[in-house]
Every structure is written in structure tokens, then in C-alpha cells.
Tab-separated table of C-alpha atoms and ligand atoms in Angstrom:
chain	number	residue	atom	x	y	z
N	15	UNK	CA	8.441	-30.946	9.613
N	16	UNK	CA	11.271	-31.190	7.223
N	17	UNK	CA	11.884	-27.495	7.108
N	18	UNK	CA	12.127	-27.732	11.079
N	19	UNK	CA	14.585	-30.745	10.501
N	20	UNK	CA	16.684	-28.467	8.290
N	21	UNK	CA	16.939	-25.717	10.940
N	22	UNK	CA	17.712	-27.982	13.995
N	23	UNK	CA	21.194	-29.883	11.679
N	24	UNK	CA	22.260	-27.005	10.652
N	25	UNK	CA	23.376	-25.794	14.332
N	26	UNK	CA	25.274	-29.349	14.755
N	27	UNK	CA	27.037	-29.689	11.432
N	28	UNK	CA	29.382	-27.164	9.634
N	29	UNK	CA	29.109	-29.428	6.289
N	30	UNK	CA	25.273	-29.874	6.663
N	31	UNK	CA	25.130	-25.859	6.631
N	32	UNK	CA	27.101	-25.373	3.915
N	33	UNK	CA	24.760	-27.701	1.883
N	34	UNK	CA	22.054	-26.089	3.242
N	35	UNK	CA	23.248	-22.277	2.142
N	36	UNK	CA	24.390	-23.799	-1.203
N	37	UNK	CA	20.723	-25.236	-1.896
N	38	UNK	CA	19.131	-21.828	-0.897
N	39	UNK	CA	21.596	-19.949	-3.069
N	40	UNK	CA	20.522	-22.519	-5.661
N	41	UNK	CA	16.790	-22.048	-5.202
N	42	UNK	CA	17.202	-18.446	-5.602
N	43	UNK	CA	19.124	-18.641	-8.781
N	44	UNK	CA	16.236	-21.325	-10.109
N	45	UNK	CA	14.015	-18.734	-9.114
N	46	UNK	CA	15.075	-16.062	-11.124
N	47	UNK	CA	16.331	-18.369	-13.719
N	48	UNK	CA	12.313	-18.845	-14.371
N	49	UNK	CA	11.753	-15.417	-14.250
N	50	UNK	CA	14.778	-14.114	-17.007
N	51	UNK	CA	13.723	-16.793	-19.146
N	52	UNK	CA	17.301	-19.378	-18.984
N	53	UNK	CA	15.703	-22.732	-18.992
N	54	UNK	CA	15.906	-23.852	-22.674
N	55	UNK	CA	13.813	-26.786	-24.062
N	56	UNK	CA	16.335	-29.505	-25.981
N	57	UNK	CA	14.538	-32.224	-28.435
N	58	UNK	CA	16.017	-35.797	-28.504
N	59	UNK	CA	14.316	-37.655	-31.479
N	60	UNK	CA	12.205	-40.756	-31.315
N	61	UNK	CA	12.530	-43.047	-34.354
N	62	UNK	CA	10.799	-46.176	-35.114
N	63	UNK	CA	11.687	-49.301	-37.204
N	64	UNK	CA	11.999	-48.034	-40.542
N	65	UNK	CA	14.195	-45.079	-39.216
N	66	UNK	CA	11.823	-42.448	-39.646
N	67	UNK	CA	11.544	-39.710	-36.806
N	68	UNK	CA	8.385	-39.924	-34.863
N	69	UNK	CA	8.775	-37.327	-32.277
N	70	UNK	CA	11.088	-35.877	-29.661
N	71	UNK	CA	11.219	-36.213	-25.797
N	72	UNK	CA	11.662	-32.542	-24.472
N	73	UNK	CA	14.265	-32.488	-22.256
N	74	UNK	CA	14.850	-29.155	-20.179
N	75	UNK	CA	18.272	-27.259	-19.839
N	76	UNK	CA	19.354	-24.660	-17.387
N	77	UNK	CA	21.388	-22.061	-19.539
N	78	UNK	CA	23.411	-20.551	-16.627
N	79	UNK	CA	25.057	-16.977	-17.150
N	80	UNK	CA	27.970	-18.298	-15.127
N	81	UNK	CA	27.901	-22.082	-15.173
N	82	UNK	CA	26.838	-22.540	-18.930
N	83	UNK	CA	24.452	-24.906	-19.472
N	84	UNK	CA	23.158	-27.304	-16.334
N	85	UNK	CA	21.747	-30.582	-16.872
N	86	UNK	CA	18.235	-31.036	-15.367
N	87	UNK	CA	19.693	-33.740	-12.627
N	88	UNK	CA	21.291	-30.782	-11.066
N	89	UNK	CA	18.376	-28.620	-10.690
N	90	UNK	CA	15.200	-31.059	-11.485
N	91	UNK	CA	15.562	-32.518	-7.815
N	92	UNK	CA	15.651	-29.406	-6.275
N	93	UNK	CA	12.768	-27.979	-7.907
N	94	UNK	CA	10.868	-30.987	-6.885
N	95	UNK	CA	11.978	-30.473	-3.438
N	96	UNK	CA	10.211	-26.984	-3.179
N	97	UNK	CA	7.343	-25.439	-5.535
N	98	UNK	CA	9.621	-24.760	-8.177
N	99	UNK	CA	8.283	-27.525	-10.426
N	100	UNK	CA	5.163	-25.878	-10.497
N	101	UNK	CA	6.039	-23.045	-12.548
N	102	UNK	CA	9.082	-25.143	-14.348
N	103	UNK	CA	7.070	-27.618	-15.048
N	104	UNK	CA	4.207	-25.351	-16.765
N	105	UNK	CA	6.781	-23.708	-18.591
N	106	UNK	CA	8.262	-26.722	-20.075
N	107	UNK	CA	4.958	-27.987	-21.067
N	108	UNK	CA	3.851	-24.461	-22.384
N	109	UNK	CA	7.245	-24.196	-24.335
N	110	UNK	CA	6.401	-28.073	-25.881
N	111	UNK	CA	2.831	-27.279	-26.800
N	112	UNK	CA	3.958	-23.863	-28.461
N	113	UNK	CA	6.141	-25.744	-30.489
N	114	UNK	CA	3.876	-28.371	-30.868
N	115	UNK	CA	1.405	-25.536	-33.410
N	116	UNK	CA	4.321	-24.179	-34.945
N	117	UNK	CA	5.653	-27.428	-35.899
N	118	UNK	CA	1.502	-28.180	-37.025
N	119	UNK	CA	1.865	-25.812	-40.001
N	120	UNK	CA	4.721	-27.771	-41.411
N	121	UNK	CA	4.034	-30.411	-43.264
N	122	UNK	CA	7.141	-32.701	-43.368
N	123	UNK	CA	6.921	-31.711	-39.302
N	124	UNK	CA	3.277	-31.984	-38.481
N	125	UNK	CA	3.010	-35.636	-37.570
N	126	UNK	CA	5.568	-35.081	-35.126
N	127	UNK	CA	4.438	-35.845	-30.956
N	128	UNK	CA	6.723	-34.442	-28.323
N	129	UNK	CA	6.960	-35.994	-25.258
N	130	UNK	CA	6.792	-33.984	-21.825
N	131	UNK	CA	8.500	-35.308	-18.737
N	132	UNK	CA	5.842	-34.617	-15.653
N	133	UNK	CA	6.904	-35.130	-12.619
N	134	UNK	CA	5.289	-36.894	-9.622
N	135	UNK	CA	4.358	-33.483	-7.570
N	136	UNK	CA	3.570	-32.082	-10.545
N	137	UNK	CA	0.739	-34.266	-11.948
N	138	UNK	CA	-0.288	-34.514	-8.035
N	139	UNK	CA	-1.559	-31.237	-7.700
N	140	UNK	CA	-5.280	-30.908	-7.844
N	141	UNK	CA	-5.518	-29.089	-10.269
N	142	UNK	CA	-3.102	-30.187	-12.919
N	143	UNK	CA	-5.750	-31.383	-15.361
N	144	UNK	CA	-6.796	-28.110	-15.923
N	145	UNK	CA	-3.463	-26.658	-15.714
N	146	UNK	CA	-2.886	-29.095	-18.807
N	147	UNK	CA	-5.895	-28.265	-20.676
N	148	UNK	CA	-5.459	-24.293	-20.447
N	149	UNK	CA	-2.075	-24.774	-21.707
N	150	UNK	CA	-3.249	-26.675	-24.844
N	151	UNK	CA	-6.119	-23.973	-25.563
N	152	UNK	CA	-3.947	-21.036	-24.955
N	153	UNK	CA	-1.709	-22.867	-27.433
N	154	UNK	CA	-3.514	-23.973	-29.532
N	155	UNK	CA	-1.600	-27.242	-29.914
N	156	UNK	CA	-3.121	-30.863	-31.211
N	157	UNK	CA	-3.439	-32.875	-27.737
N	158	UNK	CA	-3.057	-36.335	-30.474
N	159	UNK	CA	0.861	-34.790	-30.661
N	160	UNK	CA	1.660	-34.331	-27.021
N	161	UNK	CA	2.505	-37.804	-24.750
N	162	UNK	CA	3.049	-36.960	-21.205
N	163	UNK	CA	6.113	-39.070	-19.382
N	164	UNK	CA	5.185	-40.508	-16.225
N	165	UNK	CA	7.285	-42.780	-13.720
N	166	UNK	CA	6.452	-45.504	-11.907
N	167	UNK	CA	6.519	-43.615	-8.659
N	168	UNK	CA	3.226	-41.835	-9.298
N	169	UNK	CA	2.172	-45.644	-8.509
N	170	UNK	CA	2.283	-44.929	-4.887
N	171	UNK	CA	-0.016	-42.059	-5.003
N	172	UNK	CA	-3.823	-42.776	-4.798
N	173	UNK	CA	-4.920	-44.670	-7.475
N	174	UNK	CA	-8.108	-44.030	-7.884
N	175	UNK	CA	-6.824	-40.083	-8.313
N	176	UNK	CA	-4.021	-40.941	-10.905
N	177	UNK	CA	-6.473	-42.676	-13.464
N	178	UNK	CA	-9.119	-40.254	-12.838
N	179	UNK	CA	-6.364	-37.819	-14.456
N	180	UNK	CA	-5.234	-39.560	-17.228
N	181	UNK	CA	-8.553	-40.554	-18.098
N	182	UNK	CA	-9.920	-37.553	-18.084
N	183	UNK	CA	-6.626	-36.026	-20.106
N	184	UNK	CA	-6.483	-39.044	-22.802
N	185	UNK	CA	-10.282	-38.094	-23.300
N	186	UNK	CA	-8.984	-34.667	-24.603
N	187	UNK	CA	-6.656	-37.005	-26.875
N	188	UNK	CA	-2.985	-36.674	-24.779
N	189	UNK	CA	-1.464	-40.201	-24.078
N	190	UNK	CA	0.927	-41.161	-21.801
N	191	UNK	CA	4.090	-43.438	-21.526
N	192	UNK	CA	5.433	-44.863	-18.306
N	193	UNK	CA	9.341	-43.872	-18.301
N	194	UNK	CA	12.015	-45.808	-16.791
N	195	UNK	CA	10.000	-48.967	-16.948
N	196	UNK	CA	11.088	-52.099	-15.199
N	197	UNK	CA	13.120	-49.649	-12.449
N	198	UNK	CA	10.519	-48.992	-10.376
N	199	UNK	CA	7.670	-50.289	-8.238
N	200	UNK	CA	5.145	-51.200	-11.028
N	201	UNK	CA	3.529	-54.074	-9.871
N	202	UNK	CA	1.555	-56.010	-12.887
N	203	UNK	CA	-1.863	-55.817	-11.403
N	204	UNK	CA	-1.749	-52.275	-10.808
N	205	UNK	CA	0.001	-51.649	-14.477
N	206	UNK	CA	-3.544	-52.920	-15.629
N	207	UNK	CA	-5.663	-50.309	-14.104
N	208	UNK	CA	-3.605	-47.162	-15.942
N	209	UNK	CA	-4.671	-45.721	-18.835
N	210	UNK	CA	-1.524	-45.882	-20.363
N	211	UNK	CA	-0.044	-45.992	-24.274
N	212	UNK	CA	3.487	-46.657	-24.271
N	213	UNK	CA	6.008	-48.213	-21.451
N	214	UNK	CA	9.634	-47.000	-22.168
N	215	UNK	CA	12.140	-49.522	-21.378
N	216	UNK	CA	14.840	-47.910	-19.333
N	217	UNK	CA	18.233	-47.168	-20.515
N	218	UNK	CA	19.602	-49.264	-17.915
N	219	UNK	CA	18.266	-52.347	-19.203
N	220	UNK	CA	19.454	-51.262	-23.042
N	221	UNK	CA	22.774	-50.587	-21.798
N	222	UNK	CA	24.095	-53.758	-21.252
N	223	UNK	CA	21.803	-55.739	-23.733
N	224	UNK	CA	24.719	-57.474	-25.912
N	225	UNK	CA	26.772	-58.167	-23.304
N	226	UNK	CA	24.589	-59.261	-19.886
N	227	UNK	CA	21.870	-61.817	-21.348
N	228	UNK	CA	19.648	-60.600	-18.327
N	229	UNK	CA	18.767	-57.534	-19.441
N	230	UNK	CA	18.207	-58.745	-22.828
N	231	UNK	CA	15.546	-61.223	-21.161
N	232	UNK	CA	14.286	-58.034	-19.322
N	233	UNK	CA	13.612	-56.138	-22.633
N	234	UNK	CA	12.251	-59.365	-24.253
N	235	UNK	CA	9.562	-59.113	-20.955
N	236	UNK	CA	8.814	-55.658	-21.273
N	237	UNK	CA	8.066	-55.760	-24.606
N	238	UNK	CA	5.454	-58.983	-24.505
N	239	UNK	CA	4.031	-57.067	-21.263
N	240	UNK	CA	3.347	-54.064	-23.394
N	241	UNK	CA	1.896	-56.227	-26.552
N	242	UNK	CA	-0.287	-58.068	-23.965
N	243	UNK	CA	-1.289	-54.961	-22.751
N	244	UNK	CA	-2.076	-53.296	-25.977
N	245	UNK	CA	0.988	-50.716	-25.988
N	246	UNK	CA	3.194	-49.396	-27.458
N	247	UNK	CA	6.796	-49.487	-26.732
N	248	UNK	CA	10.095	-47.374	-27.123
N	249	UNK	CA	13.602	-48.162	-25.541
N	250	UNK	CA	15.787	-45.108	-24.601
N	251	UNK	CA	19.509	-44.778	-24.102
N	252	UNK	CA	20.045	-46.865	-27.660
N	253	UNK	CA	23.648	-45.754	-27.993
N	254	UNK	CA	24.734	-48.600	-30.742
N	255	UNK	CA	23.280	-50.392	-34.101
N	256	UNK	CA	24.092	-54.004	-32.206
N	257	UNK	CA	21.679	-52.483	-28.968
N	258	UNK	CA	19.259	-51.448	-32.327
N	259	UNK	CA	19.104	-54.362	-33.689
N	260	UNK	CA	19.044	-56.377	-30.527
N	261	UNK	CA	15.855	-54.348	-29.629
N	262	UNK	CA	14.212	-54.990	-32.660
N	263	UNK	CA	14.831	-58.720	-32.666
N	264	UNK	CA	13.128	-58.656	-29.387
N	265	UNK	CA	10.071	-56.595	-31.122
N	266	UNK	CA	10.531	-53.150	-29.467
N	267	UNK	CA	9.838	-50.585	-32.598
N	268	UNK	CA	11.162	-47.487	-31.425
N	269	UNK	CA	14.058	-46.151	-30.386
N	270	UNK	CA	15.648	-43.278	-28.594
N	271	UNK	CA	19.255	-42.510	-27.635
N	272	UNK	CA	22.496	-41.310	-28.663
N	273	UNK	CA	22.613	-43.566	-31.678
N	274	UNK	CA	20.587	-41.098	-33.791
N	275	UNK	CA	20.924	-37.910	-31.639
N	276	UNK	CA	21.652	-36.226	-28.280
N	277	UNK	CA	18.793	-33.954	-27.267
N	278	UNK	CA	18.873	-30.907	-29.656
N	279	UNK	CA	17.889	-27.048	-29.449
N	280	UNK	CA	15.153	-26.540	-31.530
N	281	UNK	CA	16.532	-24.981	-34.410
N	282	UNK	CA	19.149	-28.406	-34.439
N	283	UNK	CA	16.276	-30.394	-34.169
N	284	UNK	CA	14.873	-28.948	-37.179
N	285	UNK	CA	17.697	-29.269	-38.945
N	286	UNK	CA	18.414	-32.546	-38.089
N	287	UNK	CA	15.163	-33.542	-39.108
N	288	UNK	CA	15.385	-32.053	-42.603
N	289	UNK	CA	18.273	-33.724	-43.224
N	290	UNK	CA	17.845	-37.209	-41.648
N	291	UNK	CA	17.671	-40.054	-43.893
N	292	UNK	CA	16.495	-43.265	-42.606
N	293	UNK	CA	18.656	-46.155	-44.083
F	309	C2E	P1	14.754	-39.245	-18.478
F	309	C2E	O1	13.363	-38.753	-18.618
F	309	C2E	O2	14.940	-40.708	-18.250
F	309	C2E	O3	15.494	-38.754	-19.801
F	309	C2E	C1	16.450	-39.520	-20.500
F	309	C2E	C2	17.849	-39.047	-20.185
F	309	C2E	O4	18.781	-39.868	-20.887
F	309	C2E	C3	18.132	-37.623	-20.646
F	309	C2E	O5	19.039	-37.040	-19.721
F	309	C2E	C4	18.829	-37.854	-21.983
F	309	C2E	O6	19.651	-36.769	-22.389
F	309	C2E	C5	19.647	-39.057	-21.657
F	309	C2E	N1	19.981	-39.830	-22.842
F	309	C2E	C6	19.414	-39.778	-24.057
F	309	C2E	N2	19.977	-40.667	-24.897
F	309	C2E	C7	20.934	-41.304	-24.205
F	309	C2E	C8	21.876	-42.338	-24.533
F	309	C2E	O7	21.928	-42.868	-25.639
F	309	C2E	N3	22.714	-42.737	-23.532
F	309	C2E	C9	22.674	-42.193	-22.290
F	309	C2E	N4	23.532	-42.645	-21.372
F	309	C2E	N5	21.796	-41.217	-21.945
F	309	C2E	C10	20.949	-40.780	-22.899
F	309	C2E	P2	18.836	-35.536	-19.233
F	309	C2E	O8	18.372	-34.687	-20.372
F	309	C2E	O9	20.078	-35.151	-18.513
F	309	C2E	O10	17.628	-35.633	-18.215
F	309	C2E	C11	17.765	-36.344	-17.005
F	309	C2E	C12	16.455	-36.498	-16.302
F	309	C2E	O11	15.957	-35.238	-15.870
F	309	C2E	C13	15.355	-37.069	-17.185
F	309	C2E	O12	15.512	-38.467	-17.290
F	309	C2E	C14	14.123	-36.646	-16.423
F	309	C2E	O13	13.884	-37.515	-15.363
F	309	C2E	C15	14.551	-35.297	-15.873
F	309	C2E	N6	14.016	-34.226	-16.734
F	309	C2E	C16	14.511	-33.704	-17.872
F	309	C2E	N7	13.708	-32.746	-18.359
F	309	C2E	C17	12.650	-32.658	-17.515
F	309	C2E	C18	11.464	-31.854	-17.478
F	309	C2E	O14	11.192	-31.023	-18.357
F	309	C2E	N8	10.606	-32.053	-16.423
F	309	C2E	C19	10.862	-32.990	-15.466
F	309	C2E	N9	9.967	-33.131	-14.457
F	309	C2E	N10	11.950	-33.766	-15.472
F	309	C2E	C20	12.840	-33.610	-16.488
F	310	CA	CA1	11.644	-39.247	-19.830
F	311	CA	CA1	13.625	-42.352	-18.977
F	312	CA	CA1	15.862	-41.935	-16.239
């Protein structure tokens, strides 16, 4: 039906055609994109309350031979769109979980977990469980170390389904955080029923935190909500020490944002990580 929608605008409006042949030239470019191997996996680090680096969310980058490097907001929607985030999404995870066992045989690296973003199509497919579980034997990597990033969204989808999946994936030991908490359509009762480990406390609601009391009561909220429910919790976009320390008077104990590191190439992260001193 959509695809049929497409067809019929694109005889009435110039501009809607034009948008239309720029998204198909954009598929195709994803699609080879997959295929000569330019998506790049970036590593922002997690760090808790004593400073010390936990872990990284793995963020994915589009290294373009003509456009450089493309943020995933450019190309993450798109992919969602049509099957693409099937085989991106595999890839990313296969990419984390590789690095995952290399990272295993280091020991000032080992304890690190890297966090994979999953989007909503993605963990809908039927079969993503096993999808998940292949990728971790063929890797070989601890499932302890690997957190998988949901958003609220998936709340819409069937229930019963979603914990089904996450139970039967934190039985092989991944865990999962809820991303972008507190921007979504959680509704308590439901936030009950997940099997989850860790909300993440939006950026949005970090942004702001020193100057619109609001948000500050917002992060205070989240973070009871999460000790009531037995989780964890971690607050991204932390982009100053006053948003730090405002975070961890309210009792979240990790961070992520800009205030310790951008997302990283691998061979930064490392780096960055070997040289990282927490105060
Ligand atoms: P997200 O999962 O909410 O990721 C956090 C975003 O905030 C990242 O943007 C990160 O670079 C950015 N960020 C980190 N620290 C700060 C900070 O201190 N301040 C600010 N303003 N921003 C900060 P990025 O890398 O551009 O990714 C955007 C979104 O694309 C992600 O949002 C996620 O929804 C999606 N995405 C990224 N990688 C993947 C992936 O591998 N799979 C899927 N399905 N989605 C992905
Ligand atoms: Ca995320
Ligand atoms: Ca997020
Ligand atoms: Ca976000």
C-alpha cells in the first residue's frame, strides 16, 4: 500500500519525485555501501561514578567515498524504511560481538560491555533471536558483555512477543537497556512486564538539567523508577561536569556523552581507554 502511495504522488508533484529519485539513489548507494564494506562501527564510552570506563555504545557510521562520513540519522531511517536494517543491523551487531572476543583477551579491556542499538523492525522479525544467538556462537563473544538498546516504541508491538524475546535472549546472559527513556510511550504498568536491566535517561532531559528545574525533576523520576524497579541506570548526552554532578546528586551512576568522549573508531577507543584516568 505505501509503495502504491509512492507511485500515484509522484505523477502530481515535481518536488515529491525528486525526493522520491533521491531516496532510491540513496537506497542503492546503502546497498552497496553494505556490500564494499563502508559502514564503520564508532565506540562512545560509558563511565560510571568513580570515572572508570564501563563499556561503549556502538554507534554506526556511513564512510561515504564522496560524502565522507554520514551520520546514522541520515541513512538509519531509510534503512528502516526498507529491508536494509536487516543486513545493517546484523552487521553492526556481528562487528560489536567480534570486537567484543578480541577485546576478551585483554585484560585491562575484558570487562568491557558494548552496547548495540536494535531497532524496532529489527528485533520484530521472527526470527531475530536466533539471528542473535548465531552471531554470538560464530563469534565467539561473552553474551554477559553485550546489552542490546531498545526504544520505547517496541512497546506498541505485541507484548507477549517482545518479552518472549528478551527472555529468552537474557537467558543466554545479553541484557537490555531501554534508550531514550521518558520520550516515548512507556507507560509504568507495561515497563513492569519487560525484562529489562538498565533505562537510559534521554539526552533531552540531561540537556537542560542546570538550567530548566523540570527536567532535573524528570531525571530525579527516572532514576527512583529504575531503583524501584531493580535497574540500572545511565544518562546520555552528559556534555558538562555541572550536568555530571547534577546527575549524580540525583543518584544516576553512569554517564555517557561528550563530556568524556564523542563516539570513537576503534583503534581511538583503545587508545583512549589506555590512557584515561578517572579523577
Ligand atoms: P541514540 O541511540 O540515542 O545515540 C545517541 C546519540 O547521541 C549518538 O548520535 C551520539 O553520537 C550522540 N551523542 C553522544 N554524546 C552526546 C552529547 O554529549 N551530546 C549530544 N548532543 N549528542 C551526543 P549518532 O551517533 O548520530 O546516532 C544517532 C541515532 O542513530 C542513535 O541515537 C540511534 O538511534 C541511531 N543509531 C546509531 N547507530 C545505530 C545502529 O547501529 N543501529 C540502529 N538501529 N540505530 C543506530
Ligand atoms: Ca542508543
Ligand atoms: Ca539514546
Ligand atoms: Ca536518541
Amino acid at each position: 500500500a505505501k509503495a502504491a502511495g509512492r507511485n500515484t504522488m509522484r505523477f502530481f508533484d515535481p518536488e515529491m519525485q525528486a525526493a522520491v529519485s533521491a531516496r532510491a539513489a540513496l537506497e542503492k548507494e546503502l546497498r552497496i555501501a553494505l556490500q564494499q564494506q563502508e559502514l564503520r562501527l564508532y565506540y562512545q564510552p560509558q563511565v560510571n561514578e568513580h570515572g572508570a570506563i564501563i563499556g561503549a555504545e556502538a554507534l554506526v557510521r556511513w564512510q561515504h567515498p564522496r560524502l565522507g562520513l554520514v551520520t546514522p540519522a541520515s541513512f538509519i531511517p531509510l534503512a528502516e524504511e526498507t529491508h536494509l536494517i536487516h543486513p545493517l543491523g546484523l552487521w553492526v551487531l556481528e562487528t560489536a560481538c567480534r570486537q567484543l572476543t578480541r577485546w576478551s583477551s585483554v585484560p585491562t579491556r575484558a570487562h568491557l560491555v558494548i552496547a548495540v542499538n536494535v531497532s524496532v523492525r529489527q528485533f520484530r522479525q521472527p526470527d531475530f533471536v536466533e539471528q542473535v544467538c548465531a552471531v554470538l556462537d560464530s563469534s565467539g563473544a561473552d553474551p554477559r558483555k553485550l546489552k542490546l538498546e531498545l526504544t520505547e516504541s517496541l512497546l506498541l508491538d505485541d507484548l507477549e512477543d517482545v518479552v518472549a524475546k528478551m527472555t529468552a535472549l537474557r537467558a543466554r546472559g545479553i541484557s537490555f537497556a531501554l534508550d531514550d527513556f521518558g520520550t516515548g510511550y512507556s507507560s509504568l504498568a507495561y515497563l513492569q512486564h519487560l525484562p529489562l536491566d538498565q533505562l537510559k535517561i534521554d539526552q533531552s532531559f540531561v540537556r537542560d538539567l542546570d538550567v530548566h528545574p523540570n527536567d532535573a525533576v524528570i531525571a530525579r523520576s527516572i532514576v527512583a523508577l529504575a531503583r524501584n524497579l531493580g535497574l540500572s541506570v545511565i544518562a546520555e548526552g552528559v556534555e558538562t561536569p555541572l550536568q555530571r554532578n547534577l546527575l549524580a546528586g540525583l543518584g544516576c551512576p553512569a554517564y555517557q556523552g561528550y563530556l568524556f568522549s564523542p563516539p570513537l573508531t576503534r583503534e581511538a577507543f583503545e587508545i583512549f581507554a589506555e590512557e584515561w584516568e578517572p579523577e
